[in-house]
């Protein structure tokens, strides 16, 4: 799928590292111009703090599935945090199952 001309994959870590650059890249991919005042609004609304404060508007069923609601779902915005939460054995079982059910490329 990543090789299709009409698909652009974006990683959360890249958004965290360089949100303005990623927004410009998305705009270029879509072949649209983004005015400076529109860019400012996009950056505000795509910021982690904004999304966390307004989580109930974007999390499924307003966060009803998560103890603590939508703000629990949008928690820290830290990539790889699960590595500190799960033991090596659990992580390895998950990786093996993901590869078995999804195939190597999709699991990665």
mmCIF file of C-alpha atoms in Angstrom:
data_model
loop_
_atom_site.group_PDB
_atom_site.id
_atom_site.type_symbol
_atom_site.label_atom_id
_atom_site.label_comp_id
_atom_site.label_asym_id
_atom_site.label_seq_id
_atom_site.Cartn_x
_atom_site.Cartn_y
_atom_site.Cartn_z
ATOM 1 C CA UNK A 1 0.000 0.000 0.000
ATOM 2 C CA UNK A 2 2.825 2.415 0.816
ATOM 3 C CA UNK A 3 3.896 2.342 -2.823
ATOM 4 C CA UNK A 4 0.561 3.604 -4.161
ATOM 5 C CA UNK A 5 0.715 7.118 -5.591
ATOM 6 C CA UNK A 6 -2.471 8.164 -3.778
ATOM 7 C CA UNK A 7 -1.369 6.983 -0.315
ATOM 8 C CA UNK A 8 0.810 8.987 2.068
ATOM 9 C CA UNK A 9 1.852 7.312 5.285
ATOM 10 C CA UNK A 10 2.674 9.572 8.206
ATOM 11 C CA UNK A 11 4.232 8.466 11.479
ATOM 12 C CA UNK A 12 3.239 10.025 14.787
ATOM 13 C CA UNK A 13 6.907 10.474 15.726
ATOM 14 C CA UNK A 14 7.430 12.607 12.607
ATOM 15 C CA UNK A 15 4.447 14.768 13.510
ATOM 16 C CA UNK A 16 5.825 15.244 17.026
ATOM 17 C CA UNK A 17 9.290 16.049 15.703
ATOM 18 C CA UNK A 18 8.276 18.517 12.975
ATOM 19 C CA UNK A 19 4.567 19.284 12.795
ATOM 20 C CA UNK A 20 4.909 22.331 10.481
ATOM 21 C CA UNK A 21 7.109 20.384 8.067
ATOM 22 C CA UNK A 22 4.734 17.420 8.045
ATOM 23 C CA UNK A 23 1.726 19.685 7.423
ATOM 24 C CA UNK A 24 3.566 21.284 4.495
ATOM 25 C CA UNK A 25 4.384 17.808 3.171
ATOM 26 C CA UNK A 26 0.734 16.730 3.425
ATOM 27 C CA UNK A 27 -0.398 19.926 1.678
ATOM 28 C CA UNK A 28 2.111 19.328 -1.123
ATOM 29 C CA UNK A 29 0.927 15.725 -1.464
ATOM 30 C CA UNK A 30 -2.657 16.982 -1.774
ATOM 31 C CA UNK A 31 -1.518 19.745 -4.125
ATOM 32 C CA UNK A 32 -3.055 22.518 -2.030
ATOM 33 C CA UNK A 33 -1.727 25.864 -0.864
ATOM 34 C CA UNK A 34 -2.004 26.663 2.822
ATOM 35 C CA UNK A 35 -2.236 30.341 3.706
ATOM 36 C CA UNK A 36 -0.193 31.458 6.750
ATOM 37 C CA UNK A 37 -3.276 32.108 8.900
ATOM 38 C CA UNK A 38 -4.686 28.707 7.922
ATOM 39 C CA UNK A 39 -1.345 27.071 8.791
ATOM 40 C CA UNK A 40 -1.462 28.677 12.234
ATOM 41 C CA UNK A 41 -4.961 27.286 12.817
ATOM 42 C CA UNK A 42 -3.930 23.832 11.576
ATOM 43 C CA UNK A 43 -0.898 23.785 13.874
ATOM 44 C CA UNK A 44 -3.043 24.810 16.838
ATOM 45 C CA UNK A 45 -5.720 22.199 16.181
ATOM 46 C CA UNK A 46 -3.184 19.445 15.496
ATOM 47 C CA UNK A 47 -1.119 20.136 18.603
ATOM 48 C CA UNK A 48 -1.113 17.438 21.238
ATOM 49 C CA UNK A 49 -2.327 19.822 23.947
ATOM 50 C CA UNK A 50 -5.285 20.967 21.846
ATOM 51 C CA UNK A 51 -6.254 17.405 20.970
ATOM 52 C CA UNK A 52 -6.050 16.332 24.603
ATOM 53 C CA UNK A 53 -8.166 19.275 25.774
ATOM 54 C CA UNK A 54 -10.756 18.524 23.072
ATOM 55 C CA UNK A 55 -10.438 14.745 23.126
ATOM 56 C CA UNK A 56 -14.119 13.992 23.611
ATOM 57 C CA UNK A 57 -14.825 15.463 20.159
ATOM 58 C CA UNK A 58 -12.514 13.057 18.340
ATOM 59 C CA UNK A 59 -12.211 9.882 20.421
ATOM 60 C CA UNK A 60 -14.750 7.133 19.623
ATOM 61 C CA UNK A 61 -17.961 7.601 21.619
ATOM 62 C CA UNK A 62 -16.362 10.522 23.425
ATOM 63 C CA UNK A 63 -14.031 8.159 25.273
ATOM 64 C CA UNK A 64 -16.739 5.981 26.799
ATOM 65 C CA UNK A 65 -14.580 2.875 26.295
ATOM 66 C CA UNK A 66 -11.740 4.122 28.484
ATOM 67 C CA UNK A 67 -11.698 4.496 32.229
ATOM 68 C CA UNK A 68 -11.212 8.217 32.704
ATOM 69 C CA UNK A 69 -12.740 9.075 29.336
ATOM 70 C CA UNK A 70 -11.265 10.565 26.200
ATOM 71 C CA UNK A 71 -8.358 12.284 27.950
ATOM 72 C CA UNK A 72 -7.216 8.838 29.073
ATOM 73 C CA UNK A 73 -7.115 7.707 25.441
ATOM 74 C CA UNK A 74 -5.070 10.751 24.439
ATOM 75 C CA UNK A 75 -2.639 10.325 27.280
ATOM 76 C CA UNK A 76 0.974 11.457 26.940
ATOM 77 C CA UNK A 77 1.712 11.452 23.239
ATOM 78 C CA UNK A 78 4.922 9.571 23.857
ATOM 79 C CA UNK A 79 6.034 7.124 21.217
ATOM 80 C CA UNK A 80 7.191 3.714 22.415
ATOM 81 C CA UNK A 81 5.897 4.214 25.966
ATOM 82 C CA UNK A 82 4.506 0.686 25.869
ATOM 83 C CA UNK A 83 8.074 -0.615 26.082
ATOM 84 C CA UNK A 84 8.142 0.499 29.717
ATOM 85 C CA UNK A 85 4.719 -0.970 30.440
ATOM 86 C CA UNK A 86 4.903 -4.486 29.026
ATOM 87 C CA UNK A 87 7.299 -7.226 29.935
ATOM 88 C CA UNK A 88 9.610 -8.663 27.286
ATOM 89 C CA UNK A 89 7.643 -11.922 27.156
ATOM 90 C CA UNK A 90 4.323 -10.150 26.502
ATOM 91 C CA UNK A 91 5.894 -7.918 23.857
ATOM 92 C CA UNK A 92 7.482 -10.904 22.122
ATOM 93 C CA UNK A 93 4.209 -12.858 22.109
ATOM 94 C CA UNK A 94 2.433 -9.831 20.635
ATOM 95 C CA UNK A 95 5.088 -9.394 17.937
ATOM 96 C CA UNK A 96 4.943 -13.067 17.002
ATOM 97 C CA UNK A 97 1.146 -13.083 16.806
ATOM 98 C CA UNK A 98 1.044 -9.860 14.781
ATOM 99 C CA UNK A 99 3.494 -11.332 12.283
ATOM 100 C CA UNK A 100 1.588 -14.616 12.164
ATOM 101 C CA UNK A 101 -1.797 -12.968 11.572
ATOM 102 C CA UNK A 102 -0.791 -9.906 9.542
ATOM 103 C CA UNK A 103 2.422 -10.945 7.847
ATOM 104 C CA UNK A 104 5.855 -9.475 8.509
ATOM 105 C CA UNK A 105 5.481 -6.219 6.556
ATOM 106 C CA UNK A 106 2.111 -5.263 8.015
ATOM 107 C CA UNK A 107 3.157 -6.166 11.552
ATOM 108 C CA UNK A 108 6.123 -3.809 11.230
#
